[in-house]
PDB file of C-alpha atoms and ligand atoms in Angstrom:
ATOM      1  CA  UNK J 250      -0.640 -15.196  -4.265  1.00  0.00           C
ATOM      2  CA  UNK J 251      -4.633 -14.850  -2.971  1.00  0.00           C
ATOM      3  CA  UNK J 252      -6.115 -12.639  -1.658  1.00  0.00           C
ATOM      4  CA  UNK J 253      -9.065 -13.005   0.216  1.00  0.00           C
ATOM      5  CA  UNK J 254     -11.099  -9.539   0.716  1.00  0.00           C
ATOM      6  CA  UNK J 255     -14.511  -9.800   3.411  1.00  0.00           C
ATOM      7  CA  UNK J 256     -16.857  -6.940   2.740  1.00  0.00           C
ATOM      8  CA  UNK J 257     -20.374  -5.059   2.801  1.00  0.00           C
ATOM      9  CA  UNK J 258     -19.362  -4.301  -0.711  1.00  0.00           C
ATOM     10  CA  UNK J 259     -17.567  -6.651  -2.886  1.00  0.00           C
ATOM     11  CA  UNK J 260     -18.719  -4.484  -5.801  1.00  0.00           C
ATOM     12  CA  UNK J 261     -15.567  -1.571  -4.764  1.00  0.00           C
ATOM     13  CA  UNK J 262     -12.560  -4.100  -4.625  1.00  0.00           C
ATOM     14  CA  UNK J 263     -14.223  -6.022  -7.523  1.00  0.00           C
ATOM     15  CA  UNK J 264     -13.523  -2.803  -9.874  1.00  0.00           C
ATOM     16  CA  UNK J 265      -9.811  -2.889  -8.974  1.00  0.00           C
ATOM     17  CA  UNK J 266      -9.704  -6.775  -9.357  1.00  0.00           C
ATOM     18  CA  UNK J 267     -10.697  -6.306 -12.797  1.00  0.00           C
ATOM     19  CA  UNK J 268      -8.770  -3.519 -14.135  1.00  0.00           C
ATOM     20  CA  UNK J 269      -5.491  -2.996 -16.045  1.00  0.00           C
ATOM     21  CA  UNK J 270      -2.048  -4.509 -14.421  1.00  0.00           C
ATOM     22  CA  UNK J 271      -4.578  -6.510 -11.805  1.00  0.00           C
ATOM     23  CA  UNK J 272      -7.083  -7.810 -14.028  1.00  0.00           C
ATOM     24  CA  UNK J 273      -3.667  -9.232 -16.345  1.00  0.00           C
ATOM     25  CA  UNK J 274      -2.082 -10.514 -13.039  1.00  0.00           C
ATOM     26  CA  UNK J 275      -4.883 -12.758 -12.690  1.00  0.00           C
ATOM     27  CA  UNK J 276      -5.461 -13.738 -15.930  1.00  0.00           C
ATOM     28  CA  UNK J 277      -1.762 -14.880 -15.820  1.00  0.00           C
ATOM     29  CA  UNK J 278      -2.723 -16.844 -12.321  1.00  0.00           C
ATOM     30  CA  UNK J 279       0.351 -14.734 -10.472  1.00  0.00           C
ATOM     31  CA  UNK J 280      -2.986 -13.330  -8.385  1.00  0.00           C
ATOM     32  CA  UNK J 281      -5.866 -15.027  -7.228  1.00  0.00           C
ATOM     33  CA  UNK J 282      -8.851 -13.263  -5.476  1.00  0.00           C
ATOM     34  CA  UNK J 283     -11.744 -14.305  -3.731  1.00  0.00           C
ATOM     35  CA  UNK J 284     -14.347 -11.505  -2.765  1.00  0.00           C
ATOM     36  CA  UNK J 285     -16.887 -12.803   0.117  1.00  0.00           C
ATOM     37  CA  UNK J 286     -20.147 -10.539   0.973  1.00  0.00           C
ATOM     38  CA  UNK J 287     -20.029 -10.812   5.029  1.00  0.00           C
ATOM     39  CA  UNK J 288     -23.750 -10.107   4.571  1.00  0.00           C
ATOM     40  CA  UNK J 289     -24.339 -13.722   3.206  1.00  0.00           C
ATOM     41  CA  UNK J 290     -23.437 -14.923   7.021  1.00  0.00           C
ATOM     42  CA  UNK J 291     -26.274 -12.750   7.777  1.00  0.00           C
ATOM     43  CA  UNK J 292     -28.710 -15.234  10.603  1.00  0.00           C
ATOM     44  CA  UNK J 293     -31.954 -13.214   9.940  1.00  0.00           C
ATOM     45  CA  UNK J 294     -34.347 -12.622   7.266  1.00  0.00           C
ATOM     46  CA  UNK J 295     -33.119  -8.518   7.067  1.00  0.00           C
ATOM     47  CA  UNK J 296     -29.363  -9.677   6.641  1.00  0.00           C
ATOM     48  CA  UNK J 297     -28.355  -7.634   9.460  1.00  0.00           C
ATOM     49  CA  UNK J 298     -24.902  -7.022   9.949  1.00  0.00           C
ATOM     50  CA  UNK J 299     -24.642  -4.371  12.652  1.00  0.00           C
ATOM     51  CA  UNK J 300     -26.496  -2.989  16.090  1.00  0.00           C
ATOM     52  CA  UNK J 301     -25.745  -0.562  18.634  1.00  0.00           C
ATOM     53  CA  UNK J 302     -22.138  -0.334  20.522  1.00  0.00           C
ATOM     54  CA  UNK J 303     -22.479  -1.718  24.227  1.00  0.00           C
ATOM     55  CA  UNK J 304     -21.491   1.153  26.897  1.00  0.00           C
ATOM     56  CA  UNK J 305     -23.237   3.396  24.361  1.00  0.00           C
ATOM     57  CA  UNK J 306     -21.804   5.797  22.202  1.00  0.00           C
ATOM     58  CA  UNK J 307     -22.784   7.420  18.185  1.00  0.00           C
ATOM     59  CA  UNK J 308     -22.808   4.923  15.836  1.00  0.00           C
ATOM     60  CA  UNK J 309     -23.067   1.069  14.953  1.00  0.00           C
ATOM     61  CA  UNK J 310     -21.136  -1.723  15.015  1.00  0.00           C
ATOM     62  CA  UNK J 311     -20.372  -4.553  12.887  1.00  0.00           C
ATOM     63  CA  UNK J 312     -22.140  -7.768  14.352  1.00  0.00           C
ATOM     64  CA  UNK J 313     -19.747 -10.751  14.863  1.00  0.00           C
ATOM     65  CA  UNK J 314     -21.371 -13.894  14.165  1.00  0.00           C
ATOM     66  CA  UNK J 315     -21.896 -12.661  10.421  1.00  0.00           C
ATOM     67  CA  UNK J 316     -17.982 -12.129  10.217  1.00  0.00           C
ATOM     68  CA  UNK J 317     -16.866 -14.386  12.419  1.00  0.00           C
ATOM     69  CA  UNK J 318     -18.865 -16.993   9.674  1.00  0.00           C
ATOM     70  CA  UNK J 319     -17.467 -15.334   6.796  1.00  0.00           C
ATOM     71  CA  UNK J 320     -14.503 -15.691   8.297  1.00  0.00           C
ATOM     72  CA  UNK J 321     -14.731 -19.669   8.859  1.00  0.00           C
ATOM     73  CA  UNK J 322     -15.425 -20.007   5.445  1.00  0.00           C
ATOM     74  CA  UNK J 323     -11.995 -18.883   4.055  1.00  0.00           C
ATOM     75  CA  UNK J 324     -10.476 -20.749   6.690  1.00  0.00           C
ATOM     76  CA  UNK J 325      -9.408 -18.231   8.291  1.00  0.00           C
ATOM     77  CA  UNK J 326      -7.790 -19.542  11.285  1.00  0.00           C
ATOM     78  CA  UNK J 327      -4.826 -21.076   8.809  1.00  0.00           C
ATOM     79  CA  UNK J 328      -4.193 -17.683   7.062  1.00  0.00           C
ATOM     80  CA  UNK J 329      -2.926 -14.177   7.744  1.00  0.00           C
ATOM     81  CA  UNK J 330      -5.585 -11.779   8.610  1.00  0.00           C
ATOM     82  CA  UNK J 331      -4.927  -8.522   8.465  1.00  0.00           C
ATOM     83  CA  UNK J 332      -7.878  -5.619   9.541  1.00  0.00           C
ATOM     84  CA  UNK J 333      -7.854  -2.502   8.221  1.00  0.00           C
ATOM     85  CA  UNK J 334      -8.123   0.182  10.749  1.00  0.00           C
ATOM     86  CA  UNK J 335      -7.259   3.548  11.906  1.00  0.00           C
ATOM     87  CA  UNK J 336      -5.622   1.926  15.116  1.00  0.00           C
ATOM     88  CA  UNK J 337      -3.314  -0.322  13.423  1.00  0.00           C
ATOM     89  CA  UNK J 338       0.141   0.023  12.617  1.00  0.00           C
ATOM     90  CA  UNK J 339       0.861   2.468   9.351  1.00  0.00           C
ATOM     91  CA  UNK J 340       1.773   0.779   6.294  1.00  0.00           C
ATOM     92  CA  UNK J 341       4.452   1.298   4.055  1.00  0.00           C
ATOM     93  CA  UNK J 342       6.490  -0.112   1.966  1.00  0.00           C
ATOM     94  CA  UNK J 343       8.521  -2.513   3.865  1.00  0.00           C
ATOM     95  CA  UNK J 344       5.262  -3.847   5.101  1.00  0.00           C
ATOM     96  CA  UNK J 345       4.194  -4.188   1.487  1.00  0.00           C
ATOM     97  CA  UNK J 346       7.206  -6.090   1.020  1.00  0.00           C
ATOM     98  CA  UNK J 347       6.539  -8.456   3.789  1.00  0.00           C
ATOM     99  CA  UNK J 348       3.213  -9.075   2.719  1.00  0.00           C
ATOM    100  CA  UNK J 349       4.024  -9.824  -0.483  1.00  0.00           C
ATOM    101  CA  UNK J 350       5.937 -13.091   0.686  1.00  0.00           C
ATOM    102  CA  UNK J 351       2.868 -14.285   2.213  1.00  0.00           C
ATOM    103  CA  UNK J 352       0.987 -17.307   0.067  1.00  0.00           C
ATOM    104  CA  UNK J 353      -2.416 -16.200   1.290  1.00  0.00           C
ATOM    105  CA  UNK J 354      -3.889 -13.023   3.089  1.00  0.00           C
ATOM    106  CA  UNK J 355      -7.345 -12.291   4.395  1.00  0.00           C
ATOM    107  CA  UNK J 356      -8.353  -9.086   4.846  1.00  0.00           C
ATOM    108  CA  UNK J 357     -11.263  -7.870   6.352  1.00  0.00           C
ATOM    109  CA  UNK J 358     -12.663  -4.408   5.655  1.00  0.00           C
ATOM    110  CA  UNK J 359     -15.100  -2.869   8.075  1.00  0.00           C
ATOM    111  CA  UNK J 360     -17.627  -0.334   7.697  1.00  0.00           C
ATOM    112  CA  UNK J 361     -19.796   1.834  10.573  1.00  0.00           C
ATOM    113  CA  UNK J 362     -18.247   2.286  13.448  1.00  0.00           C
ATOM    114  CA  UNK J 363     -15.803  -0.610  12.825  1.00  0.00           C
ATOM    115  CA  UNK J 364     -15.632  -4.606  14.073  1.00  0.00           C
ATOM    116  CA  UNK J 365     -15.825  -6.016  17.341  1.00  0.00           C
ATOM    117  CA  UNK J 366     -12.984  -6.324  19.450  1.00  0.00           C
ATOM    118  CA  UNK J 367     -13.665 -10.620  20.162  1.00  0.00           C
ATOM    119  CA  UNK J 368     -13.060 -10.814  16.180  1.00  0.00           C
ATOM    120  CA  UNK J 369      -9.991  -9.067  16.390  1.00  0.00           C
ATOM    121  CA  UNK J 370      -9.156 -11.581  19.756  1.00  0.00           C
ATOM    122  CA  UNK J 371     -10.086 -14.265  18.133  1.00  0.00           C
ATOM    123  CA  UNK J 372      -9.111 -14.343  14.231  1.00  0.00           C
ATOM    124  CA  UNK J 373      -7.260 -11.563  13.555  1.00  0.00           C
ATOM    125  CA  UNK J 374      -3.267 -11.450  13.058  1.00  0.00           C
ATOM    126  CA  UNK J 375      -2.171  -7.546  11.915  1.00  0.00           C
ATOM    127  CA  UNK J 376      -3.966  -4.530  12.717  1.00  0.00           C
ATOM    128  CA  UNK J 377      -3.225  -2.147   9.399  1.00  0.00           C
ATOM    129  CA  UNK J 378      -4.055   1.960   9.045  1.00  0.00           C
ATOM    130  CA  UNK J 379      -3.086   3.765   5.777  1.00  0.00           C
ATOM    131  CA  UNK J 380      -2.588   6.853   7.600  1.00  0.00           C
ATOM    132  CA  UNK J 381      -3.649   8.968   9.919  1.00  0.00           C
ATOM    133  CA  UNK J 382      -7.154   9.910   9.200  1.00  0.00           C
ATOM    134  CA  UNK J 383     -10.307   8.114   9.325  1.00  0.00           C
ATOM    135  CA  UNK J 384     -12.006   6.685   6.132  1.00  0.00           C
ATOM    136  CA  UNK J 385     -16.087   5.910   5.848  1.00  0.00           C
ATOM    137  CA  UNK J 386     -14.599   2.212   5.154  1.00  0.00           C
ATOM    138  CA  UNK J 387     -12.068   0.046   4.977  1.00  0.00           C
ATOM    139  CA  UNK J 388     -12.460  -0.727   1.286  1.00  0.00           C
ATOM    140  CA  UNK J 389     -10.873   1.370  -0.082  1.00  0.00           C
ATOM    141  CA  UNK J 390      -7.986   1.176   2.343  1.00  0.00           C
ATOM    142  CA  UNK J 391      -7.615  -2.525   1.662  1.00  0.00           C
ATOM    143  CA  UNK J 392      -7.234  -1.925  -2.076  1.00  0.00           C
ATOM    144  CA  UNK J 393      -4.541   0.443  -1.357  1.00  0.00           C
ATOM    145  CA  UNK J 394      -2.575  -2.153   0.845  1.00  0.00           C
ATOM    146  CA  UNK J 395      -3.286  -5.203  -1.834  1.00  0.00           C
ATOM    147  CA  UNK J 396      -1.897  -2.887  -4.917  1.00  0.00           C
ATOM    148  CA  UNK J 397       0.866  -1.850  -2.909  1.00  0.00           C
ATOM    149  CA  UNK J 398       1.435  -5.643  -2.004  1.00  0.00           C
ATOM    150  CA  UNK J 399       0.312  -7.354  -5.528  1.00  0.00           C
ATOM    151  CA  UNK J 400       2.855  -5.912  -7.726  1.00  0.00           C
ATOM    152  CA  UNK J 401       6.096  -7.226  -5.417  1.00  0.00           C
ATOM    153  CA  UNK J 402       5.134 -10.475  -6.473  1.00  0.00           C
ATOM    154  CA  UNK J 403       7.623 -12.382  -8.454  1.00  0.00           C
ATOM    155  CA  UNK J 404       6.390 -11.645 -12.486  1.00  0.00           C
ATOM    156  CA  UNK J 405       3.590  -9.102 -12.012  1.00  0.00           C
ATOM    157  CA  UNK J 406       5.824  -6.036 -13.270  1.00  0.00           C
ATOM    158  CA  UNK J 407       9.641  -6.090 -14.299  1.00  0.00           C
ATOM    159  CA  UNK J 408      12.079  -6.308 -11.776  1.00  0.00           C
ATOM    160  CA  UNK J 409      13.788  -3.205 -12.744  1.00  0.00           C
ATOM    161  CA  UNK J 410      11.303  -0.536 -12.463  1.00  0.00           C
ATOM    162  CA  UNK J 411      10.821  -1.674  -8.847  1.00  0.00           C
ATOM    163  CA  UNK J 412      14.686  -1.038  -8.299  1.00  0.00           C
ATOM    164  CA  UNK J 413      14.590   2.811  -9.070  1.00  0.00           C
ATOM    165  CA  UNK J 414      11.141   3.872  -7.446  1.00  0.00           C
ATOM    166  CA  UNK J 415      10.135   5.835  -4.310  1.00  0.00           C
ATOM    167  CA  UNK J 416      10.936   4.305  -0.958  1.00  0.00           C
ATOM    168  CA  UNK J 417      12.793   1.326  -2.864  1.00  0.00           C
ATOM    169  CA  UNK J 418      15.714   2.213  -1.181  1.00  0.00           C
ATOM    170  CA  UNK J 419      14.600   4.519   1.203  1.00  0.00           C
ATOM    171  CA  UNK J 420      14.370   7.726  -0.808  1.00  0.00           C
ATOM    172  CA  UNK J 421      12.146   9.313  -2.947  1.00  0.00           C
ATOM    173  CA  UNK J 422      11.881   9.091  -7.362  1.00  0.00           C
ATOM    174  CA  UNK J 423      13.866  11.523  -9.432  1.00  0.00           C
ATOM    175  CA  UNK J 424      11.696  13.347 -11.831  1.00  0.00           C
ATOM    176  CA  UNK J 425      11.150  11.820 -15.539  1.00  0.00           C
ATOM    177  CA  UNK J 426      10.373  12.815 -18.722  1.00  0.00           C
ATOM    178  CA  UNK J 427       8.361  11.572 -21.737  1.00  0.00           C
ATOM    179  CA  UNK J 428       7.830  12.961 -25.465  1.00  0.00           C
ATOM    180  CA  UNK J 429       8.467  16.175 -26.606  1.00  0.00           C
ATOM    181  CA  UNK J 430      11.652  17.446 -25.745  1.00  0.00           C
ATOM    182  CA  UNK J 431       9.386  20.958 -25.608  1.00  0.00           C
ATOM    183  CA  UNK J 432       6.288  21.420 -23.312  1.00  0.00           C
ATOM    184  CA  UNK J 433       4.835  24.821 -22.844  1.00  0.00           C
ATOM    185  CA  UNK J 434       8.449  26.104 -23.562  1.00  0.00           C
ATOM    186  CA  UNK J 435       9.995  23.798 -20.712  1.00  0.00           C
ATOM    187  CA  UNK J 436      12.444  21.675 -22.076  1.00  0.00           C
ATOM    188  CA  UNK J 437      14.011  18.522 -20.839  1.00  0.00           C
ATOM    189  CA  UNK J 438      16.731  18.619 -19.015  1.00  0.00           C
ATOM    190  CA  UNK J 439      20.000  18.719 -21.324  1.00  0.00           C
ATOM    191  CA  UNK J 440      21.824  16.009 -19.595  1.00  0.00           C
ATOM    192  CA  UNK J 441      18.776  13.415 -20.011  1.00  0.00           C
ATOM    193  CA  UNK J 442      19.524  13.634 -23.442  1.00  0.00           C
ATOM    194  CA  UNK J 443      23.269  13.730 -23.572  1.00  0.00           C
ATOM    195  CA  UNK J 444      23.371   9.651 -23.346  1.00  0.00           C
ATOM    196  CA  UNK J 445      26.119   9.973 -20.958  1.00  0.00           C
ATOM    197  CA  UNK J 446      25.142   7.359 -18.670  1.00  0.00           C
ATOM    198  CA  UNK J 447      27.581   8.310 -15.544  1.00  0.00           C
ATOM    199  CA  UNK J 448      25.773  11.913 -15.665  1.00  0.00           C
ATOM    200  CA  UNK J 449      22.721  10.977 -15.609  1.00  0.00           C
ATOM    201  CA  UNK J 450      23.149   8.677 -12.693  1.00  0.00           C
ATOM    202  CA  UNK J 451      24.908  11.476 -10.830  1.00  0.00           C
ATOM    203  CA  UNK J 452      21.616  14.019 -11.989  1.00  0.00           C
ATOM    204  CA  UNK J 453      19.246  11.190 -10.909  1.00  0.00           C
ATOM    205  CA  UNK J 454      20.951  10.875  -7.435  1.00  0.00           C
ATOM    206  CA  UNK J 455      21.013  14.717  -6.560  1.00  0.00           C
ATOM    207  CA  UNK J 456      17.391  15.483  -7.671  1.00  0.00           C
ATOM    208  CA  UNK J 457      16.555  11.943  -5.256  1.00  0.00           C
ATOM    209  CA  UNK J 458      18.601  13.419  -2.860  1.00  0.00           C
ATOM    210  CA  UNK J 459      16.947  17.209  -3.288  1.00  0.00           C
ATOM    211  CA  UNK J 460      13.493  16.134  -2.729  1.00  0.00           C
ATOM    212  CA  UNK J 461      13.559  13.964  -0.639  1.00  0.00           C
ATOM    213  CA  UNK J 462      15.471  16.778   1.746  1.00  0.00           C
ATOM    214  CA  UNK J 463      12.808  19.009   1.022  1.00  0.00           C
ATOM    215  CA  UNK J 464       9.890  17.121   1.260  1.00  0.00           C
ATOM    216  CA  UNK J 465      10.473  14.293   3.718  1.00  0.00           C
ATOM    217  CA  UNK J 466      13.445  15.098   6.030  1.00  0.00           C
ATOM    218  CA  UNK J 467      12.371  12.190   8.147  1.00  0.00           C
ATOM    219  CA  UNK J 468      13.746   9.891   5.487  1.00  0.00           C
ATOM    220  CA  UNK J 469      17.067  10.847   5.336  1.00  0.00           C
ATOM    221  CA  UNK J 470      17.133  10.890   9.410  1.00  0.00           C
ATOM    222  CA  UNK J 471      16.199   7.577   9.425  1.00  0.00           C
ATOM    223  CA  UNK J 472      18.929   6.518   6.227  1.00  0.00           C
ATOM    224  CA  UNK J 473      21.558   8.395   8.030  1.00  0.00           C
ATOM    225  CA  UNK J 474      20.852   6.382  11.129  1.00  0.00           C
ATOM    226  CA  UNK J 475      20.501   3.077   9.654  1.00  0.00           C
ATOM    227  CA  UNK J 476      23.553   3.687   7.458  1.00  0.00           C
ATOM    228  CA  UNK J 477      21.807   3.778   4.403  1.00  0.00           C
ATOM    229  CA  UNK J 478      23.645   6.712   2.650  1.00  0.00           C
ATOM    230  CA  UNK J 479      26.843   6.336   0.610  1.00  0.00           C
ATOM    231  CA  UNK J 480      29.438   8.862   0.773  1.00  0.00           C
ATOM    232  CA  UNK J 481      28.063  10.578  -2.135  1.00  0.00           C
ATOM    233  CA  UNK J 482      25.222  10.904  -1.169  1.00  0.00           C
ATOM    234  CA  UNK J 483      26.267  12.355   2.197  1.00  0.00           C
ATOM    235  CA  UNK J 484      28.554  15.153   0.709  1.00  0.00           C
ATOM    236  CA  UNK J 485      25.407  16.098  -1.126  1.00  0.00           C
ATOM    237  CA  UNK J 486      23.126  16.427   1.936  1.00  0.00           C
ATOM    238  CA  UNK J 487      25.736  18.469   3.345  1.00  0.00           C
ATOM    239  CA  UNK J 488      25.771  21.135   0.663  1.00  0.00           C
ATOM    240  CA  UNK J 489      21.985  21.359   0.847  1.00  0.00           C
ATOM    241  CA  UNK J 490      22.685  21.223   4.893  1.00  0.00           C
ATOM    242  CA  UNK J 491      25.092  24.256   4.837  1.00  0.00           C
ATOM    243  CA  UNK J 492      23.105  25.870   2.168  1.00  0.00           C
ATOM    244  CA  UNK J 493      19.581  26.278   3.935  1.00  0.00           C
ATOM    245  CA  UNK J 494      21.906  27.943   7.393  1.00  0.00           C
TER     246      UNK J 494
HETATM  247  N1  LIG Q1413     -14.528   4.166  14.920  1.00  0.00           N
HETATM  248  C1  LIG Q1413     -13.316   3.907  14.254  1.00  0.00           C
HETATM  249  C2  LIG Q1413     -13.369   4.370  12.792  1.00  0.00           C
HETATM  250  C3  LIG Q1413     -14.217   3.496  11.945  1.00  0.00           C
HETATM  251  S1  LIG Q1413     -14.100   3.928  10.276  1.00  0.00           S
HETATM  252  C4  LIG Q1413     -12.186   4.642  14.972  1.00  0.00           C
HETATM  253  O1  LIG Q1413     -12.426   5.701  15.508  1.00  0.00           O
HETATM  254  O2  LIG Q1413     -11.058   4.126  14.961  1.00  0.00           O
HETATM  255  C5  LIG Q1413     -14.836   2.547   9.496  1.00  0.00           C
HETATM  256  C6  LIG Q1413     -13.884   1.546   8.902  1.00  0.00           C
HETATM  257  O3  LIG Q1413     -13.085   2.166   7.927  1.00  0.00           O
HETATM  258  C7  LIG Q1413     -12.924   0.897   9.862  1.00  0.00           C
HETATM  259  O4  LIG Q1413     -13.496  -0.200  10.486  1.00  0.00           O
HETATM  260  C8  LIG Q1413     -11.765   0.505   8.968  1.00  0.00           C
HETATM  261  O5  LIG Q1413     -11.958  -0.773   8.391  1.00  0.00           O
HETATM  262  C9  LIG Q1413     -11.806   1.551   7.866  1.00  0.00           C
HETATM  263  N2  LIG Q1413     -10.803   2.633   8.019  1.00  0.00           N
HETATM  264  C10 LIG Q1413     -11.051   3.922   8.334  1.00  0.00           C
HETATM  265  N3  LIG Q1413      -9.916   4.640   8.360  1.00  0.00           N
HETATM  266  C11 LIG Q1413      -8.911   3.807   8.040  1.00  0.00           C
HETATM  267  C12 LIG Q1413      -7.484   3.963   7.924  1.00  0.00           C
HETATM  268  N4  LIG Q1413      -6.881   5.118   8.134  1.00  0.00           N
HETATM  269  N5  LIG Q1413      -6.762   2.868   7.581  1.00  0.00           N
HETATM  270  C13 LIG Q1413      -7.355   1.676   7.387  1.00  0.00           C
HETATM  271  N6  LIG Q1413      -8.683   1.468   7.491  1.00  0.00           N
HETATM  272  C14 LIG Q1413      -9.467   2.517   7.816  1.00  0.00           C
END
């Protein structure tokens, strides 16, 4: 998979590109990357890249002749393009998952006061937000996105530890433990070491279940509604149901 990432400042996505699980998912050639500096599409001698918003208003905007060239020259009209912005959809994870079939993906980060809206018109295919709050620019949202994305392709990390996580099947991750069995006097739970495999899926399940009551009650609405919760796991929402009355 490639992924093509337009910016001010190739120098913030380059750091990720290069690091740890990334930097060995390239190496392998599961993940390609291409990092082009809009400000190389720049017409004049200052490289500008932005001016004033028409209709006024605080703040600049990002020209787009400069992008709309940088765009051209990943082809962009053939590929996915996806902006990051405050005003597009939230991601999660079945977007990630989505985006992770894709061969190719262009993503375009913007900086100021954000793009203008004849690039969006012309090139652009998804609208993306992290969340709802405004970042200084969209670099660092588009790393988020690309390592939530990067590591659903096929070979990047095993299969299995993508079965059990948060949000993998629409609830949250039980808690885990490493070396010693003793920290600070807290010990690890006595049936994570009893090897009785039935128990600990049972343990895993409730402490899924717990937290993900506590902290994000909007998940298990939406599981309920969409089916998603065995019988087991119902009877245990109950308890915790009748027990916070
Ligand atoms: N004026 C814009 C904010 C611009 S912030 C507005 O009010 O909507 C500058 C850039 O940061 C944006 O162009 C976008 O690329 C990025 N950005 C900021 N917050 C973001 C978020 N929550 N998700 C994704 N990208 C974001």
């Amino acid at each position: 998979m490639k992924f093509n990432v337009l910016t001010l400042f190739p120098e913030i996505p380059k750091a990720f590109f290069e690091s740890s699980i990334m930097a060995k998912a390239v190496q392998r050639n599961l993940i390609d990357y291409n990092l082009v500096q809009i400000r190389d599409f720049a017409f004049d001698k200052h490289k500008t890249c932005d001016d004033g918003t028409y209709g006024g208003g605080a703040g600049m905007l990002m020209l787009p002749e400069p992008l709309g060239r940088a765009l051209e020259s990943v082809d962009a009209g053939n590929k996915r393009v996806i902006y990051v912005s405050p005003s597009g959809r939230t991601f999660n994870q079945s977007l990630a998952y989505e985006l992770s079939r894709e061969k190719e993906l262009v993503f375009i980060c913007g900086r100021y006061e954000g793009i203008d809206q004849r690039i969006i018109d012309r090139y652009v295919d998804d609208e993306i937000s992290i969340g709802d709050y405004v970042l200084s620019s969209g670099e660092t949202a588009c790393i988020v996105i690309i390592d939530a994305v990067y590591r659903l392709v096929e070979g990047v990390i095993s299969g299995e530890s993508l079965l059990e996580e948060s949000f993998s099947d629409g609830l949250l991750e039980y808690p885990q433990y490493t070396r010693p069995e003793e920290y600070c006097g807290m010990k690890v739970p006595e049936v994570l070491l009893s090897g009785h495999h039935e128990n600990i899926r049972k343990w895993r399940l409730y402490k899924r279940l717990e937290k993900t009551f506590r902290v994000r009650p909007d998940l298990i609405i939406k599981l309920r509604e969409s089916g998603g919760l065995s019988e087991e796991a119902e009877k245990i929402i109950r308890e915790f149901e009748n027990g916070s009355d």
